[in-house]
PDB file of C-alpha atoms in Angstrom:
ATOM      1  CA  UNK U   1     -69.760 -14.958-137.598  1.00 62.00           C
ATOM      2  CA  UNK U   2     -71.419 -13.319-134.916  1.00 80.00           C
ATOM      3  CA  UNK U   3     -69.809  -9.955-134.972  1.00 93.00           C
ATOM      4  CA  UNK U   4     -68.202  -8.119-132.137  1.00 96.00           C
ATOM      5  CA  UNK U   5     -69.861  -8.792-128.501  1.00 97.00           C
ATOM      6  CA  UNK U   6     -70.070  -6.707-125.887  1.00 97.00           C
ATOM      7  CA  UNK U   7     -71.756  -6.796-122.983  1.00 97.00           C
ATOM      8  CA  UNK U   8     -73.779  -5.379-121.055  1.00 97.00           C
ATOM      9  CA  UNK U   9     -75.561  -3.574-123.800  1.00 96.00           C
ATOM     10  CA  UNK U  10     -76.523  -0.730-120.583  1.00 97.00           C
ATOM     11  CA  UNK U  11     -75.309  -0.070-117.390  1.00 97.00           C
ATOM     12  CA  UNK U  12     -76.348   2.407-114.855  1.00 98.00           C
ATOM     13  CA  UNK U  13     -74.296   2.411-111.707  1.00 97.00           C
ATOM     14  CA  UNK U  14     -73.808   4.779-108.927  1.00 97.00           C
ATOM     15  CA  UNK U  15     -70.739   7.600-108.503  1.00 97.00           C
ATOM     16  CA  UNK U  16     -67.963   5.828-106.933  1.00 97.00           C
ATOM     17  CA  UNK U  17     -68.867   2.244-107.832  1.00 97.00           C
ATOM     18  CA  UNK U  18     -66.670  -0.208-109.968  1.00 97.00           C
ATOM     19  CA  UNK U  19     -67.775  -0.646-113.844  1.00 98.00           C
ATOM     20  CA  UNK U  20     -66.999  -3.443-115.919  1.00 98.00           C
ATOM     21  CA  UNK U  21     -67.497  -3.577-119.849  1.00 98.00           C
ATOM     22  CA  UNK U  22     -66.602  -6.989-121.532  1.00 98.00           C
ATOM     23  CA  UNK U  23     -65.967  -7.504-124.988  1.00 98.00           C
ATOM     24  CA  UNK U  24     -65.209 -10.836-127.169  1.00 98.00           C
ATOM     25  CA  UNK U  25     -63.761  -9.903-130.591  1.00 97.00           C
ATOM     26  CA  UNK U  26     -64.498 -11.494-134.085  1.00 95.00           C
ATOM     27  CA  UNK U  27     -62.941 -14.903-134.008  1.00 94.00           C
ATOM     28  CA  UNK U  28     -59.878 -14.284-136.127  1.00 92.00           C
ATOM     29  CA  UNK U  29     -58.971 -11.343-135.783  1.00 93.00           C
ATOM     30  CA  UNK U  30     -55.563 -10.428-133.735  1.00 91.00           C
ATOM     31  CA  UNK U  31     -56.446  -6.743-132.873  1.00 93.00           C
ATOM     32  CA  UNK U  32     -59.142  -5.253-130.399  1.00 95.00           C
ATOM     33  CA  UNK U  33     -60.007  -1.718-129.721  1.00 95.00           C
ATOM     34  CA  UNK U  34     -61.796   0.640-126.821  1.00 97.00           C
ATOM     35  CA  UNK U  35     -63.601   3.915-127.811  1.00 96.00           C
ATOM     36  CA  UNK U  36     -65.484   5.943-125.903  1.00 96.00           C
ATOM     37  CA  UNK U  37     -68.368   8.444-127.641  1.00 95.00           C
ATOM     38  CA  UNK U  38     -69.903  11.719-126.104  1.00 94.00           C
ATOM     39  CA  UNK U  39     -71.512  14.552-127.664  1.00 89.00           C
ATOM     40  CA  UNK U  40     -68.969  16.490-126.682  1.00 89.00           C
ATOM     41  CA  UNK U  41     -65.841  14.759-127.586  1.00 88.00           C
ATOM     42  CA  UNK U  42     -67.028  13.092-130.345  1.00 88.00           C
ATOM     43  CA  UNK U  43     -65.456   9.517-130.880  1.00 91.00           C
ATOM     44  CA  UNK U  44     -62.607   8.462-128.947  1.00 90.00           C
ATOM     45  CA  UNK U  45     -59.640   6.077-129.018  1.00 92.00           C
ATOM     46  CA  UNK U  46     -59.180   4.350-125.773  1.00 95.00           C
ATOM     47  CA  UNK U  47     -56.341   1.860-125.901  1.00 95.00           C
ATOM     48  CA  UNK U  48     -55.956  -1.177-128.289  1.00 93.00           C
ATOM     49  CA  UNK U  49     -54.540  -4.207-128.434  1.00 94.00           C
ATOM     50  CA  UNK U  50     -52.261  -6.382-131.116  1.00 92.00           C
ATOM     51  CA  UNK U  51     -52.319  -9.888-130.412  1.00 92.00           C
ATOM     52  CA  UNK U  52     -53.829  -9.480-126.960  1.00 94.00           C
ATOM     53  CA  UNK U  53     -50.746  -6.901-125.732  1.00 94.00           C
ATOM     54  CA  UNK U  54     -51.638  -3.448-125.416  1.00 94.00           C
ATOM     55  CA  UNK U  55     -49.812  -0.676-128.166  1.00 91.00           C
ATOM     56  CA  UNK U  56     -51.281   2.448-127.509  1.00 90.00           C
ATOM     57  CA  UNK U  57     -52.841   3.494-124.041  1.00 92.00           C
ATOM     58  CA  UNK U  58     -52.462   7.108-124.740  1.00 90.00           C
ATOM     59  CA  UNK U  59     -55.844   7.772-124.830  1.00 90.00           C
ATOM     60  CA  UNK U  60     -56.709   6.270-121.334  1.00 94.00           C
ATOM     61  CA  UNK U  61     -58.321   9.361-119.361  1.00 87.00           C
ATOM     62  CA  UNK U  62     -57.201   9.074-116.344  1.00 85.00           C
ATOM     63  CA  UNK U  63     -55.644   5.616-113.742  1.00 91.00           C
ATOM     64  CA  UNK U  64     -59.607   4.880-112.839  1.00 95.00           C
ATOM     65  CA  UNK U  65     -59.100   3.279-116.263  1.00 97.00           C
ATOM     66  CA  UNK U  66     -57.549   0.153-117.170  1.00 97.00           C
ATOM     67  CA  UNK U  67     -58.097  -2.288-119.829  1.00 98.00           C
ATOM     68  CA  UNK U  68     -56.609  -5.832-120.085  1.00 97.00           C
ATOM     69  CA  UNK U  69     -57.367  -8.674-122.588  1.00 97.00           C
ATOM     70  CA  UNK U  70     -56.515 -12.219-121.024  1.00 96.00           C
ATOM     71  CA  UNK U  71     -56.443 -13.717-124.568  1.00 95.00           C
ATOM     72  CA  UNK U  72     -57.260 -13.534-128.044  1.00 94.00           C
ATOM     73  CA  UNK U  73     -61.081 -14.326-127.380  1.00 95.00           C
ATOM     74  CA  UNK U  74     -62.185 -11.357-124.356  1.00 96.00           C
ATOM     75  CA  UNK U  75     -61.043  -8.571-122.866  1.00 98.00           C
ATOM     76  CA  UNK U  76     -62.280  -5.804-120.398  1.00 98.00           C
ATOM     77  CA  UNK U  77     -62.569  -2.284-119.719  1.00 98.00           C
ATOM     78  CA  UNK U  78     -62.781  -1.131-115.850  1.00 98.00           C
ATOM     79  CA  UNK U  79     -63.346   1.943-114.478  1.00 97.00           C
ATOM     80  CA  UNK U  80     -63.319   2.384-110.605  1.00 97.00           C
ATOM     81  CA  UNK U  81     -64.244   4.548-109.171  1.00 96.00           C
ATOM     82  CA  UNK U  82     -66.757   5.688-111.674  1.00 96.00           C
ATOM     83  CA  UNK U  83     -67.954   9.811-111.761  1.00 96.00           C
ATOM     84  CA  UNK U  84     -70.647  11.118-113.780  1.00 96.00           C
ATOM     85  CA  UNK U  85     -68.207  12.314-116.355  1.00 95.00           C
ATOM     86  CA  UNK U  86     -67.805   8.549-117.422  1.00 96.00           C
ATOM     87  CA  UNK U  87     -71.233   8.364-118.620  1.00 97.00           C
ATOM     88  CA  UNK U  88     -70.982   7.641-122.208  1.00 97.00           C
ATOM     89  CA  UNK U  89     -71.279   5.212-124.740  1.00 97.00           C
ATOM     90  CA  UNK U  90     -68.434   2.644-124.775  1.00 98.00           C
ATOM     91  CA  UNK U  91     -67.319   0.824-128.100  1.00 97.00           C
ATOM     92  CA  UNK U  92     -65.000  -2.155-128.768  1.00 97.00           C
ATOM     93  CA  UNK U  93     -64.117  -3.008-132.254  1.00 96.00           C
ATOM     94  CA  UNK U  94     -61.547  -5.695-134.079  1.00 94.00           C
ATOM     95  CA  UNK U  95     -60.187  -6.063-137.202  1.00 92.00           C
ATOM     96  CA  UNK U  96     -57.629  -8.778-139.191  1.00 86.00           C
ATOM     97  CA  UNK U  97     -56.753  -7.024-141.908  1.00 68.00           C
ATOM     98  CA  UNK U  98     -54.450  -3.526-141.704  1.00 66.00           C
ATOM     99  CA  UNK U  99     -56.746  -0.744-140.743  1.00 65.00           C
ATOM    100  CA  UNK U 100     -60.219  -2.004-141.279  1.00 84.00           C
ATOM    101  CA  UNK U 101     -62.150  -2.134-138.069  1.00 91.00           C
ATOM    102  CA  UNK U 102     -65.243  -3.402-137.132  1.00 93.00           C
ATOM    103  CA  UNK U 103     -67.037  -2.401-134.028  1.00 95.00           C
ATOM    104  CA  UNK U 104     -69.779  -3.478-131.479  1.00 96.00           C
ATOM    105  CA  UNK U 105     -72.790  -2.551-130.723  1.00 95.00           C
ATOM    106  CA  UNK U 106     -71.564  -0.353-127.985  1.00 97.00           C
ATOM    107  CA  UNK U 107     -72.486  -0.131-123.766  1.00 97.00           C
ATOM    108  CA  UNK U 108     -74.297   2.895-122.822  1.00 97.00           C
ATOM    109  CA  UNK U 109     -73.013   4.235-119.092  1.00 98.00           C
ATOM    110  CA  UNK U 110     -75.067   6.010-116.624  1.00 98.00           C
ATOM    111  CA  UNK U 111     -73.310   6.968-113.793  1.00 98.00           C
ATOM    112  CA  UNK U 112     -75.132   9.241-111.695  1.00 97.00           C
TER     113      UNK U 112
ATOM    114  CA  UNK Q   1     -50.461  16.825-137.263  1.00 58.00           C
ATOM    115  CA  UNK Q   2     -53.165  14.145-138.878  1.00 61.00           C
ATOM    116  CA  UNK Q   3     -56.618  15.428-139.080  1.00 85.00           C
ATOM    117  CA  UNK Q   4     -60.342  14.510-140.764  1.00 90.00           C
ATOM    118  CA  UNK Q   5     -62.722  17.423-141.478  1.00 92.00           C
ATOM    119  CA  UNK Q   6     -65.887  17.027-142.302  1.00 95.00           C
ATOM    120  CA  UNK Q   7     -67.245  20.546-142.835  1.00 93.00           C
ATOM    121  CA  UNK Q   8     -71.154  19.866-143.429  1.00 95.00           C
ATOM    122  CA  UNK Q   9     -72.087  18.813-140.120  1.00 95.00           C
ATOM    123  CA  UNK Q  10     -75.960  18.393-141.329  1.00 97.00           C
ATOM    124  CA  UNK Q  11     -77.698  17.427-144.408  1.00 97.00           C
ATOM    125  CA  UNK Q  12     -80.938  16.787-145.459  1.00 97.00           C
ATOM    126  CA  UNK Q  13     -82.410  15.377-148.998  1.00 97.00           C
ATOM    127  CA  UNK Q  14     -85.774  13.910-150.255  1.00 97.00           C
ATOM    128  CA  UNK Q  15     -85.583   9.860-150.949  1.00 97.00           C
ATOM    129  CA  UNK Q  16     -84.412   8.597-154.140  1.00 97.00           C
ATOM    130  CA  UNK Q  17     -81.967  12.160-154.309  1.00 97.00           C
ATOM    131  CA  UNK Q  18     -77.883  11.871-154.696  1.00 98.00           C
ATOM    132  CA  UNK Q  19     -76.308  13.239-152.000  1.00 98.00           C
ATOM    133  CA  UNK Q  20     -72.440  13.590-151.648  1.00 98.00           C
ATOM    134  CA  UNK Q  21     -70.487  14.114-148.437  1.00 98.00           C
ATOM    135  CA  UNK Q  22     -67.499  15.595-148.105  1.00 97.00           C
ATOM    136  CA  UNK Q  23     -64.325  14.641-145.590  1.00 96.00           C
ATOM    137  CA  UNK Q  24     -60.628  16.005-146.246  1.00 94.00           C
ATOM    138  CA  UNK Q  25     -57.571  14.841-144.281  1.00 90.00           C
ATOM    139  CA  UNK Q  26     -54.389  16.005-143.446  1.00 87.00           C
ATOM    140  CA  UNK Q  27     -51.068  13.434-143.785  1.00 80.00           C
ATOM    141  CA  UNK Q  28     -47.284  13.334-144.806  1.00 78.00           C
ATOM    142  CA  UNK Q  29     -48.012   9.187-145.327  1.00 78.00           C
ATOM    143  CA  UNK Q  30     -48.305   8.360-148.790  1.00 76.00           C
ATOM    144  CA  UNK Q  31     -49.834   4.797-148.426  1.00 75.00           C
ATOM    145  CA  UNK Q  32     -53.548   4.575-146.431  1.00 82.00           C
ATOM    146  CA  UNK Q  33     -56.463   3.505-145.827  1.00 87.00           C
ATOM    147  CA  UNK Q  34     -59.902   5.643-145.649  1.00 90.00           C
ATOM    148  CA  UNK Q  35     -63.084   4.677-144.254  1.00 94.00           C
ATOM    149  CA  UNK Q  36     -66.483   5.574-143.902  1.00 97.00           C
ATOM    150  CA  UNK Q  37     -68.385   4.301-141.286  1.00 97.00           C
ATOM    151  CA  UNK Q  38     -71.985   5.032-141.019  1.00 97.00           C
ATOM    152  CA  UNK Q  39     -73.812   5.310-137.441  1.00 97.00           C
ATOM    153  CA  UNK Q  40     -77.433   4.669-137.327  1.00 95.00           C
ATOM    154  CA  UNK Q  41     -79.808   5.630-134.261  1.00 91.00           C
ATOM    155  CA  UNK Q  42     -79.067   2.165-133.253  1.00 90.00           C
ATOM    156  CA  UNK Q  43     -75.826   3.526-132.622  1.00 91.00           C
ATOM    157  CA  UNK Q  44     -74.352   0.845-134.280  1.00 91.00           C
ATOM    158  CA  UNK Q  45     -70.865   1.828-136.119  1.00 94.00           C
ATOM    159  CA  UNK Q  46     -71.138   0.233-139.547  1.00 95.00           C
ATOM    160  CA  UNK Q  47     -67.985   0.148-142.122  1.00 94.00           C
ATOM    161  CA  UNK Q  48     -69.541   1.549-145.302  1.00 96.00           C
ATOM    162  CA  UNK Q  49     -66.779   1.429-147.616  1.00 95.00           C
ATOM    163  CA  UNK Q  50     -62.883   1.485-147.942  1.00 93.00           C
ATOM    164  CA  UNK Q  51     -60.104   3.237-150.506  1.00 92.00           C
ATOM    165  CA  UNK Q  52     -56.475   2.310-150.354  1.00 88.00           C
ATOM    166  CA  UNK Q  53     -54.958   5.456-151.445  1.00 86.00           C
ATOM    167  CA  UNK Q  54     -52.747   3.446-153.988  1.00 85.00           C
ATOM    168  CA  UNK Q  55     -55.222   2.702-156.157  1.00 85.00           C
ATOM    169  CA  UNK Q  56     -56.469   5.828-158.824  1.00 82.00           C
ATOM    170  CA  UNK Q  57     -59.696   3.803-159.416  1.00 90.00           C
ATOM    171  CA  UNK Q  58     -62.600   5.256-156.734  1.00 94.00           C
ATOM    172  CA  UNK Q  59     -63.795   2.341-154.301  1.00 93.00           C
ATOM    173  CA  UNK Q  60     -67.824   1.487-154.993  1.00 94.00           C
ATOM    174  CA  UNK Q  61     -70.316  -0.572-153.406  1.00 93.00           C
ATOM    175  CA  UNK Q  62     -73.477  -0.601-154.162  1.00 95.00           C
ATOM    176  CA  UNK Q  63     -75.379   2.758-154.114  1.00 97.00           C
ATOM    177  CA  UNK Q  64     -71.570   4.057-152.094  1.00 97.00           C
ATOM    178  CA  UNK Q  65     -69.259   5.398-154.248  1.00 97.00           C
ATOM    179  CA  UNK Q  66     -66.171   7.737-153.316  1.00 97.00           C
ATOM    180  CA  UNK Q  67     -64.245  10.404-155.228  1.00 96.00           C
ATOM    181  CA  UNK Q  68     -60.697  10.227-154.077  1.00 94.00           C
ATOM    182  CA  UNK Q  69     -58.623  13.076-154.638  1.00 92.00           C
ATOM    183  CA  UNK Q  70     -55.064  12.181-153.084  1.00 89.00           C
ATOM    184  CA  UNK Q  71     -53.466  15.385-154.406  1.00 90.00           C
ATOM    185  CA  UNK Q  72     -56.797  17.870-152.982  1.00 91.00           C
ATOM    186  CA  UNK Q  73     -56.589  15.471-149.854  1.00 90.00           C
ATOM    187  CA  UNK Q  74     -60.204  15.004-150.281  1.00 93.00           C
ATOM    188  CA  UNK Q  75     -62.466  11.842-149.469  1.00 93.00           C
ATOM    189  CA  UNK Q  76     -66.118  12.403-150.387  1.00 97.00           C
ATOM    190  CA  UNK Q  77     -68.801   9.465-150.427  1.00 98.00           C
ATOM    191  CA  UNK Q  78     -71.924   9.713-152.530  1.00 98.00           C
ATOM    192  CA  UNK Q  79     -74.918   7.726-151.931  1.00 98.00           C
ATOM    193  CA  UNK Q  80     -77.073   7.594-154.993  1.00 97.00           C
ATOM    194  CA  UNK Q  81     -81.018   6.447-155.000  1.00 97.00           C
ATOM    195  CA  UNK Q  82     -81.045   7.538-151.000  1.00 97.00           C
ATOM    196  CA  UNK Q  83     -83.159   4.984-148.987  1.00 97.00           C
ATOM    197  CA  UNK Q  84     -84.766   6.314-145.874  1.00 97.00           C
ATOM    198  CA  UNK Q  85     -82.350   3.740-144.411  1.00 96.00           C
ATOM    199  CA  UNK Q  86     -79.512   5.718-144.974  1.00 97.00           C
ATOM    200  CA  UNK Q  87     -80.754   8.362-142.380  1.00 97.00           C
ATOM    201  CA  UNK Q  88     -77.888   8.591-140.182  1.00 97.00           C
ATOM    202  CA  UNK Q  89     -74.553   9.924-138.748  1.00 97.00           C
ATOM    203  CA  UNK Q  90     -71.875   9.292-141.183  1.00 98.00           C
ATOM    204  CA  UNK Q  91     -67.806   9.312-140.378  1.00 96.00           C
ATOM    205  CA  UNK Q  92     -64.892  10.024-142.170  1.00 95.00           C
ATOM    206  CA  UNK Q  93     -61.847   8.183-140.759  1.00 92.00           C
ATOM    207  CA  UNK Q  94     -58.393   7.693-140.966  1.00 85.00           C
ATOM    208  CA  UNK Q  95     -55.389   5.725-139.852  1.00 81.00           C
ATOM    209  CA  UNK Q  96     -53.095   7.879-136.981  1.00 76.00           C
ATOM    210  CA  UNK Q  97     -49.263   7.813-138.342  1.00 69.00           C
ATOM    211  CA  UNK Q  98     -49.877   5.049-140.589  1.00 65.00           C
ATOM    212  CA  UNK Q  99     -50.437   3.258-137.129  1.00 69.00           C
ATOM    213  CA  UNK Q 100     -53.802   0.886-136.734  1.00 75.00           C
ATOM    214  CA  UNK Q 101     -55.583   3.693-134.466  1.00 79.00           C
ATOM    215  CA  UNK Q 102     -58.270   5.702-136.399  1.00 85.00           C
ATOM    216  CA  UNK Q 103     -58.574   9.256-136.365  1.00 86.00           C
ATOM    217  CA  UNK Q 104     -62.218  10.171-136.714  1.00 90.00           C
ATOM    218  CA  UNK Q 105     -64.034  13.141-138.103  1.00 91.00           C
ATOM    219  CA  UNK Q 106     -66.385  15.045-136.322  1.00 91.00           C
ATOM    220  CA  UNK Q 107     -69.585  13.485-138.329  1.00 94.00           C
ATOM    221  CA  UNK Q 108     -72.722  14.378-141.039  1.00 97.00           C
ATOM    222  CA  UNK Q 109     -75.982  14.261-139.863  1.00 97.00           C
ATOM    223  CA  UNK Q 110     -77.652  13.377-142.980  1.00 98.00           C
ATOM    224  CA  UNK Q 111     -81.536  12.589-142.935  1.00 97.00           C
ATOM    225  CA  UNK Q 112     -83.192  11.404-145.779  1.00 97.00           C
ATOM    226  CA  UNK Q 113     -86.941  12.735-145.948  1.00 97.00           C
ATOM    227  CA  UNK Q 114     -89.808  10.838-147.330  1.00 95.00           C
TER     228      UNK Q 114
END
């Protein structure tokens, strides 16, 4: 299998604009997850998703964020408008069985 | 309140050394899951190995091994014959309320010299 996907592997964008991060899980596997990881905060759960409906958007920072997965194969993470504060590095992992997770290789933000 | 600790948050040994890390948790759940994930400078979060907390026997693979203490609520992951490989950051997590959402520790540094 190819592993986790995401795309675009870096993104720099300007304050204000819209951001999109894509993501196609492992085939298989029913749920998907959206971390974000700064120095400061360390490694963060987003939202995820069980069989493509979303559980838990608690850790959603703010409404410039929203997530949605279409089906079982892709989802997306959006941010608009975008601030500096957004710059990051952006992770989406799967998993199948209870609890085990396995991740992408991550976007890395810029917003300047 | 569920937590991961990981009080060493840099380590440094010579190639071919053991090293152990150490990660302790906080829960009222009596069956889990704990994971180590290992973080490379390719940034790339890698699942290094698993223990279900219902089995006594310590999870191993390869040159990973763990030392579960369920009582000490204590999760510590030894790599033996280090491999300059290994250099990286490594993460203690855990499941949130017996829910599918990790909790994650703050990280080890660990570099492994030459």
């Amino acid at each position: 299998d190819a592993g986790v996907i995401q795309s675009p592997r870096h993104e720099v964008t300007e304050m204000g604009q819209e951001v999109t991060l894509r993501c196609k899980p492992i085939s298989g596997h029913n749920s998907l997850f959206w971390y974000r990881q700064t120095m400061m905060r360390g490694l963060e759960l987003l939202i995820y998703f069980n069989n493509n409906v979303p559980i838990d958007d608690s850790g959603m920072p703010e409404d410039r964020f929203s997530a949605k997965m279409p089906n079982a194969s892709f989802s997306t993470l959006k941010i608009q408008p975008s601030e500096p504060r957004d710059s990051a590095v952006y992770f989406c992992a799967s998993s199948f069985r209870w609890h085990e997770q396995y991740f992408g290789p991550g976007t890395r933000l810029t917003v300047t | 309140a569920q937590t991961v600790t990981q009080s060493q948050p840099e380590m440094s040994v010579q190639e071919a050394e053991t090293v152990t890390l150490s990660c302790t948790y906080d829960t009222s759940e009596n069956n889990y899951y704990l994971f180590w994930y290992k973080q490379p400078p390719s940034r790339q979060m890698i699942l290094v190995i698993r223990q279900e907390a219902y089995k006594q026997q310590n999870a191993t693979e390869n040159r990973f091994s763990v030392n579960f203490q369920k009582a000490a609520k204590s999760f510590s992951l030894k790599i033996s014959d280090s491999q300059l490989g290994d250099t990286a950051m490594y993460f203690c997590a855990f499941p949130f309320q017996g829910a599918q959402k990790l909790v994650f520790g703050q990280g080890t540094r660990l570099t492994i010299n030459p």
